[in-house]
mmCIF file of C-alpha atoms in Angstrom:
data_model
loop_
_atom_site.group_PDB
_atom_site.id
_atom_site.type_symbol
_atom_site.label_atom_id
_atom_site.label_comp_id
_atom_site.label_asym_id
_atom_site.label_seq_id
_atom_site.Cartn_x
_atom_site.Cartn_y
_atom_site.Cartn_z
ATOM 1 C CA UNK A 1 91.295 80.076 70.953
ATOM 2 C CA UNK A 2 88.430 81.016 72.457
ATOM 3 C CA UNK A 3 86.192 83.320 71.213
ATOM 4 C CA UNK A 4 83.405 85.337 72.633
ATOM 5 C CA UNK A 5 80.426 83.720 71.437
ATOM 6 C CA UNK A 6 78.346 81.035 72.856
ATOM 7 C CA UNK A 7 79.267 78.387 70.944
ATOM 8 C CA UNK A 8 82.614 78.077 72.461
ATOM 9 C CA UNK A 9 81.452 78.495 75.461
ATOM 10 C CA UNK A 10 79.476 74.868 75.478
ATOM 11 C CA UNK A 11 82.222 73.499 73.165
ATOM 12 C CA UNK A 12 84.633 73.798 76.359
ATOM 13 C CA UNK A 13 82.018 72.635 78.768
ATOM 14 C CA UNK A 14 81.537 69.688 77.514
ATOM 15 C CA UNK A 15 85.325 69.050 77.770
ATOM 16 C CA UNK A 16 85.321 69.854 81.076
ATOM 17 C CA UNK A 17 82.276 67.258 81.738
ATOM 18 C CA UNK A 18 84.195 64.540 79.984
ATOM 19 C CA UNK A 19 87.540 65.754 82.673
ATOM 20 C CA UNK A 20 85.046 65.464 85.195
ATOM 21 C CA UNK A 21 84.129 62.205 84.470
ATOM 22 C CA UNK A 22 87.932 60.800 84.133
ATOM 23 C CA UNK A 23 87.828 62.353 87.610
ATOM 24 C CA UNK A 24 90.703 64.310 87.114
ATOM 25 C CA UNK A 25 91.206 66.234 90.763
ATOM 26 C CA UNK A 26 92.793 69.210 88.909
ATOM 27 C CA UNK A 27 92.467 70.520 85.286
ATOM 28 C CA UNK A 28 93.628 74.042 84.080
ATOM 29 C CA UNK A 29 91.998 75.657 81.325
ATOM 30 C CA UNK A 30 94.492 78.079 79.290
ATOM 31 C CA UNK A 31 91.931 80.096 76.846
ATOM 32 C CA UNK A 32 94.109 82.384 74.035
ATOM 33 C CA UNK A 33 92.352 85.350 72.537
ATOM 34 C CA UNK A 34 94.671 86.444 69.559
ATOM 35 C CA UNK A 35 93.460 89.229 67.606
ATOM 36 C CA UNK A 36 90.001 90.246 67.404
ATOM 37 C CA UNK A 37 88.300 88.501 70.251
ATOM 38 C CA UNK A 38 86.579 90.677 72.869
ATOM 39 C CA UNK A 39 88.956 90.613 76.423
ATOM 40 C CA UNK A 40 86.007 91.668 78.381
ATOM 41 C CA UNK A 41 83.114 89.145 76.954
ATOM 42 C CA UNK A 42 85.954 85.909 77.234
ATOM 43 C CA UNK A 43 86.621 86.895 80.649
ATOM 44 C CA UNK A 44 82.606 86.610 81.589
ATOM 45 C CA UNK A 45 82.675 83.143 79.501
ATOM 46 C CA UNK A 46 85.498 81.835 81.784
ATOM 47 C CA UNK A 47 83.592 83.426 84.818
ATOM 48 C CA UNK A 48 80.128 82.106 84.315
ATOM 49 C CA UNK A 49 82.373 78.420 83.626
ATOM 50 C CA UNK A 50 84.073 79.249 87.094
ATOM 51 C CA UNK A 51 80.884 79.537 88.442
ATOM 52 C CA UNK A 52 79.386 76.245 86.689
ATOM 53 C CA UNK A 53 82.231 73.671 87.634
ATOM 54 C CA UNK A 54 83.251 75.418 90.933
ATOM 55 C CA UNK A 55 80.840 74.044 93.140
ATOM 56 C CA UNK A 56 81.945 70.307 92.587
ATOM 57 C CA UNK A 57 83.940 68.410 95.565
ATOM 58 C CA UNK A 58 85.568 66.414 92.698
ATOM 59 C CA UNK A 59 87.724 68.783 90.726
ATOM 60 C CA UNK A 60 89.827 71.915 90.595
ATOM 61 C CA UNK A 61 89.693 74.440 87.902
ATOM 62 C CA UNK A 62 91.981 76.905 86.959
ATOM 63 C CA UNK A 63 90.917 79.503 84.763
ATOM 64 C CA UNK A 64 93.450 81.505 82.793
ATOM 65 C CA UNK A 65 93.603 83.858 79.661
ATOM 66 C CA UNK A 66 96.464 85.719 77.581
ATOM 67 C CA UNK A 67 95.864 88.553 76.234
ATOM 68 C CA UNK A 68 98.245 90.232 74.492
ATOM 69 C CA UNK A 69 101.280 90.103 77.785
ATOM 70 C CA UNK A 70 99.096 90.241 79.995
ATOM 71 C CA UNK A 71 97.401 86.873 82.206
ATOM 72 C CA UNK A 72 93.862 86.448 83.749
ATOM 73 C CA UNK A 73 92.307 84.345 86.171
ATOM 74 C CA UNK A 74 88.710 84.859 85.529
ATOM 75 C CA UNK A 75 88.339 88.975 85.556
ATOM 76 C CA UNK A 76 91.652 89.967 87.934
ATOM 77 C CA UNK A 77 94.690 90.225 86.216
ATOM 78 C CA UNK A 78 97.712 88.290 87.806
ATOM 79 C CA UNK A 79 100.155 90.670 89.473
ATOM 80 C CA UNK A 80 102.748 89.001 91.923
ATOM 81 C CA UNK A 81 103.489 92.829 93.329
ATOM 82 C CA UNK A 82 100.300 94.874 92.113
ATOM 83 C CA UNK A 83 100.893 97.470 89.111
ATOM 84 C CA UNK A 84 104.432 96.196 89.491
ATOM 85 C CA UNK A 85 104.742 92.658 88.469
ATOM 86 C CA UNK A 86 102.651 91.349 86.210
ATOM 87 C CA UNK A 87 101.643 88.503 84.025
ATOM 88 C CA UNK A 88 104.693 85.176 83.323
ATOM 89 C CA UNK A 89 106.886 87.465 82.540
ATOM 90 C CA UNK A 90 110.340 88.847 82.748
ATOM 91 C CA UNK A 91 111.311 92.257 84.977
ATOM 92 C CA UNK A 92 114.876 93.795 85.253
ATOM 93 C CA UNK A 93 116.267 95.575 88.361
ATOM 94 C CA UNK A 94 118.891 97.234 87.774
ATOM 95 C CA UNK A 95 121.231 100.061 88.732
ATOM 96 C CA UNK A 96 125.025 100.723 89.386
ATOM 97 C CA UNK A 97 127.084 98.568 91.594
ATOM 98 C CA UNK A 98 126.695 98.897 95.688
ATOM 99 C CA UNK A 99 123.451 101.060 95.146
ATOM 100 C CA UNK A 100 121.183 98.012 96.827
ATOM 101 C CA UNK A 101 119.790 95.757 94.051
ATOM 102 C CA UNK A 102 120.142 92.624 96.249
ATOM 103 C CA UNK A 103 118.226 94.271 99.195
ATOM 104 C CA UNK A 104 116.006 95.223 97.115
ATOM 105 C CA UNK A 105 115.353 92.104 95.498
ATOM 106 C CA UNK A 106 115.559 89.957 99.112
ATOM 107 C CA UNK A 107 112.672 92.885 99.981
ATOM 108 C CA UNK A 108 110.667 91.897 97.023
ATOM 109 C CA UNK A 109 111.191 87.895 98.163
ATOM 110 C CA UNK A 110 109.980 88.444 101.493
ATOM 111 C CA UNK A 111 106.941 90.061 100.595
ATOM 112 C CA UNK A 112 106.268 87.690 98.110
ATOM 113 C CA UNK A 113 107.065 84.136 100.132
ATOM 114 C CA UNK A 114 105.098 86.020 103.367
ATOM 115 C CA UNK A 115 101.704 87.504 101.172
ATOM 116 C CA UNK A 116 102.901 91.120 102.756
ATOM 117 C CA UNK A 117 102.705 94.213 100.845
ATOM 118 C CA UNK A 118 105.934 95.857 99.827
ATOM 119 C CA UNK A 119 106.150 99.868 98.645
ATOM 120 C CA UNK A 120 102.236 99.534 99.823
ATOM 121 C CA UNK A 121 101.506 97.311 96.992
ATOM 122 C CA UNK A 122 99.382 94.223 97.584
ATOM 123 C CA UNK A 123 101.026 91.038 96.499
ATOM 124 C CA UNK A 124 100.203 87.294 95.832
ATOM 125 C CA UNK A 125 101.624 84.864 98.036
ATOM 126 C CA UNK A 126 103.917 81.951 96.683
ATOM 127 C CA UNK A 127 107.122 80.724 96.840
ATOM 128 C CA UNK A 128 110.206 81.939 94.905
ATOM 129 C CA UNK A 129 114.133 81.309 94.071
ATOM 130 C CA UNK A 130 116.623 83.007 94.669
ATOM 131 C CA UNK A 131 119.564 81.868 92.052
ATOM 132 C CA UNK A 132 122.256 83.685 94.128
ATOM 133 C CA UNK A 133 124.939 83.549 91.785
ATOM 134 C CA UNK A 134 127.471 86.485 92.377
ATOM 135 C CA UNK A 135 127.521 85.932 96.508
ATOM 136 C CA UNK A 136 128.458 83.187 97.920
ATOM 137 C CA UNK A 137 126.618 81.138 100.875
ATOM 138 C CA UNK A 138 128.749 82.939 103.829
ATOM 139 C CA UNK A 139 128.035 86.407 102.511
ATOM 140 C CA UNK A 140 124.237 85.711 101.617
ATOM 141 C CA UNK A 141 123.994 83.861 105.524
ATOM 142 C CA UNK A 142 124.351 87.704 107.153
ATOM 143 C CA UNK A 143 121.766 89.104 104.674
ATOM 144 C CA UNK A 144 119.554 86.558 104.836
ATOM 145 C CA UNK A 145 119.326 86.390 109.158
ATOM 146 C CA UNK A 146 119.565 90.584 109.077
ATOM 147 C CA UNK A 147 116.330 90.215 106.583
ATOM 148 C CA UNK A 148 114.136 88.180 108.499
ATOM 149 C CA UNK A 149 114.653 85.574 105.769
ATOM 150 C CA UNK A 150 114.794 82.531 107.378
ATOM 151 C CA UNK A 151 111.687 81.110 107.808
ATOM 152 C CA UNK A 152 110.206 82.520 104.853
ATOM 153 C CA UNK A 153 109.617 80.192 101.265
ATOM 154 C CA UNK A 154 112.146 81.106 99.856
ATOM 155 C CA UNK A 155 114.573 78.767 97.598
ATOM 156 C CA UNK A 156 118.303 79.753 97.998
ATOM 157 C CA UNK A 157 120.097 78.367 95.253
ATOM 158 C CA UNK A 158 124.228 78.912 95.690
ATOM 159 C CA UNK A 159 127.045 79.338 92.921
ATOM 160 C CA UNK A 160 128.365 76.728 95.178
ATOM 161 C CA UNK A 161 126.353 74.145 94.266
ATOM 162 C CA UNK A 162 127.185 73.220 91.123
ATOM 163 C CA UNK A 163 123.589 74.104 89.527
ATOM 164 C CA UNK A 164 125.632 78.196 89.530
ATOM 165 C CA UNK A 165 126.817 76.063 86.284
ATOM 166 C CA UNK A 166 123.322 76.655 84.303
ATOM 167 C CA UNK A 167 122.745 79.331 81.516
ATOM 168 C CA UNK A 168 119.941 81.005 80.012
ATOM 169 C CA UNK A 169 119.311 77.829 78.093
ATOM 170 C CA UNK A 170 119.236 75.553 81.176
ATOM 171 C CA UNK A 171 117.037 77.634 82.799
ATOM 172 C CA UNK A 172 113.587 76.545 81.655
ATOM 173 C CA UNK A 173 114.310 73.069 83.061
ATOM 174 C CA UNK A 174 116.006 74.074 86.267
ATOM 175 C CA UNK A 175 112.576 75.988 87.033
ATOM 176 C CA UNK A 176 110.587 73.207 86.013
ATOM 177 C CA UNK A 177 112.448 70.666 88.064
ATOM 178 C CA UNK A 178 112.251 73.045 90.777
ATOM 179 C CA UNK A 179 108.367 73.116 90.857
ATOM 180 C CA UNK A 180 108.524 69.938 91.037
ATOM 181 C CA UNK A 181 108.973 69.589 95.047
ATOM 182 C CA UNK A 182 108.129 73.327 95.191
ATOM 183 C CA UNK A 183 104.892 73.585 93.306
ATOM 184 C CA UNK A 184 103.672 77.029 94.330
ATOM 185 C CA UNK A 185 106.693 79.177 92.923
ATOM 186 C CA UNK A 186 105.596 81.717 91.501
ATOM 187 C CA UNK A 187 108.770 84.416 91.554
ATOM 188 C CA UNK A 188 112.631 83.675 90.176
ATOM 189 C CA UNK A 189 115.091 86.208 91.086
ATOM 190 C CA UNK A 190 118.544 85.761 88.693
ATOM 191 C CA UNK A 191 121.115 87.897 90.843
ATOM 192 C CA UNK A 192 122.822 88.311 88.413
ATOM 193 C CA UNK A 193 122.011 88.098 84.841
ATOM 194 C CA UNK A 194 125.644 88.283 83.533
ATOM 195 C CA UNK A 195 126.358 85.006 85.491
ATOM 196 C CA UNK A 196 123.769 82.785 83.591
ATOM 197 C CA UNK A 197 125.144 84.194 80.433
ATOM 198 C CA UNK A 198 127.410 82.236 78.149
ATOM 199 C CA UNK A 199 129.274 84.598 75.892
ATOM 200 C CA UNK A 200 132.483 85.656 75.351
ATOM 201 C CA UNK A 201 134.422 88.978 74.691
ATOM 202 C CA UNK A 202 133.172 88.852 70.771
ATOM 203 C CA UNK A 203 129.272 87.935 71.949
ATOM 204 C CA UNK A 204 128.916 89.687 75.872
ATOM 205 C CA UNK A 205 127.416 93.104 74.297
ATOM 206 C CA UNK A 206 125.485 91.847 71.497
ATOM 207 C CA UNK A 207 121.959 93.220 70.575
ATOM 208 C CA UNK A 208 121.451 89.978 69.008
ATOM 209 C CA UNK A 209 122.282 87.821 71.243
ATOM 210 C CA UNK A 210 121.287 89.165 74.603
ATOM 211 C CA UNK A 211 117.305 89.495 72.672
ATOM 212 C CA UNK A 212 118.048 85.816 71.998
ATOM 213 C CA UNK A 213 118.906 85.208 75.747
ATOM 214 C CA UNK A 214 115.653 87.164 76.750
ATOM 215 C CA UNK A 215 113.245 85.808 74.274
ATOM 216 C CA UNK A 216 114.646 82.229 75.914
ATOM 217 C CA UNK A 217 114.062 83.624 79.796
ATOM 218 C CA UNK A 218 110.913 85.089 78.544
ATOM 219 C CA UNK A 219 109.603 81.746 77.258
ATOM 220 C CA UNK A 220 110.578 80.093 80.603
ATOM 221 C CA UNK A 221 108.763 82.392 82.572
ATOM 222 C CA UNK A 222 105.385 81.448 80.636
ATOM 223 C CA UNK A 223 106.279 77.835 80.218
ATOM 224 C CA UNK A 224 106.250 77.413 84.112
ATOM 225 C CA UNK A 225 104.078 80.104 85.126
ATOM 226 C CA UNK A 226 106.533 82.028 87.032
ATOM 227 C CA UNK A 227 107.966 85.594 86.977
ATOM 228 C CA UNK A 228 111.505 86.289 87.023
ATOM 229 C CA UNK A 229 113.422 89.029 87.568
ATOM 230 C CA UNK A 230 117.138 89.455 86.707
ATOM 231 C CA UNK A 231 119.300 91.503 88.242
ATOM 232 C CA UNK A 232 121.099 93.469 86.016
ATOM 233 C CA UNK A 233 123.928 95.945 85.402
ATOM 234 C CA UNK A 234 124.133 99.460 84.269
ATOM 235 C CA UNK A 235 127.084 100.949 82.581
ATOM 236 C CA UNK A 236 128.410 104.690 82.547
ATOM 237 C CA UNK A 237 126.812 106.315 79.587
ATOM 238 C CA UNK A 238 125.095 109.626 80.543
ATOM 239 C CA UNK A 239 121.474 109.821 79.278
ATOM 240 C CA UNK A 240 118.206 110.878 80.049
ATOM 241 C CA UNK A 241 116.277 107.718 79.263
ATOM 242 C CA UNK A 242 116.768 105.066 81.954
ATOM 243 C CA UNK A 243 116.969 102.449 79.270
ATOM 244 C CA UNK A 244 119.947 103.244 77.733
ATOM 245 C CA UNK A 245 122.211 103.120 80.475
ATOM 246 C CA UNK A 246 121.358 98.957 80.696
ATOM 247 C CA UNK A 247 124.085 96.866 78.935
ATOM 248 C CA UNK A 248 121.710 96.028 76.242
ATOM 249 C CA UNK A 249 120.040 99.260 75.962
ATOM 250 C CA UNK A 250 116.402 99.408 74.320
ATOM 251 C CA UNK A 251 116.672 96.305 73.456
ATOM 252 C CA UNK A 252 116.546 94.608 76.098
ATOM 253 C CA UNK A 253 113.949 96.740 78.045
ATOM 254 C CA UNK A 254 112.035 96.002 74.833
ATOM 255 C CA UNK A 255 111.336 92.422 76.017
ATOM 256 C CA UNK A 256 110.786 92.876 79.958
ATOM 257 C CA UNK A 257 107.795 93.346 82.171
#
């Protein structure tokens, strides 16, 4: 926990001297400011350390603080899509069946794998999977070539596979073992979110359980330092507030990006 004052400050240099000399080639420094602590004076603290260790041929630091949901490298917050998605965290797209969730989402992937803006938003290049769960290979294969997808870092994962098999609790480690041959993923796209669900007729429309199921995507996202988006259904109800009309309602939004 890192706090604003100097103190700190040389407490964690002298950590990362003692890294140095281990001659680690890459260290990331996580600092946690939980109540009180001044965003805007920690963020200097990790910039003037930036600025300290930076320089050196022999090692590679990442800087990184939490605040609240939001993540920092140094002063610039992390946004994969800019004012759009934000932080390890969890978004929802969803909408009503044939009204172009998947497009959008392939849209989203493109940007992101290529570095290109999308909707005129900046974005930060990275690779990302695509757990495409309720199409098959031969219907994705049209998308994909009619998207420009192919040569783009992009991770198509198939119900086909076998790894369709996973749930919400599996997912944590299917990310993680995914990073490990693709270590710059940075976005997960679930299409869709009712297929990595394991509930039956008693459990599908739970409150309970579907803010157990997000609190567990939720803490995958921030355990591997990815964001993930899951494609997700609406249902019939007429009303005003967007929310509502998600299987899950307020809930739910409750715990996404």
């Amino acid at each position: 926990n890192l706090d604003s004052n100097k103190k700190d400050e040389d407490i964690l240099k002298s950590y990362i001297c003692e890294l140095q000399k281990a001659k680690n080639k890459r260290v990331m420094i996580k600092a946690i400011t939980m109540g009180d602590g001044s965003i805007e004076a920690i963020t200097n603290s990790l910039h003037r350390l930036s600025q300290t260790f930076d320089t050196t041929n022999d090692i590679s630091i990442d800087f990184q603080m939490y605040a609240g949901e939001s993540v920092h490298y140094g002063s610039t917050e992390v946004a994969l899509v800019k004012n759009l998605l934000i932080g390890f965290n969890v978004s929802i797209v969803a909408a009503e069946p044939k009204l172009g969730k998947t497009t959008l989402c392939l849209g989203i992937a493109k940007a992101v794998s290529t570095g290109a803006n999308i909707f005129n938003l900046s974005t930060m290049q990275g690779e990302v999977l695509y757990m495409s769960y309720d199409q098959s290979q031969n219907q994705m294969n049209s998308r994909i070539e009619k998207a420009g997808l192919e040569q783009c870092s992009i991770i198509f994962d198939y119900k086909e596979k076998g790894l369709a098999k996973i749930g919400v609790k599996e997912l944590n480690q299917y990310i993680k073992l995914t990073k490990l041959k693709h270590r710059d993923l940075k976005l997960v796209i679930v299409d869709m979110f009712k297929n990595i669900r394991k509930v039956n007729a008693t459990t599908e429309y739970s409150g309970a359980v579907m803010m157990e199921e997000m609190q567990t995507i939720k803490k995958a996202a921030m355990d591997n330092n990815v964001h993930i988006i899951l494609i997700h259904e609406t249902n019939v109800r007429s009303s005003k507030n967007a929310n509502d009309k998600l299987y899950g309602g307020q809930k739910i939004a409750s715990e996404t990006n």
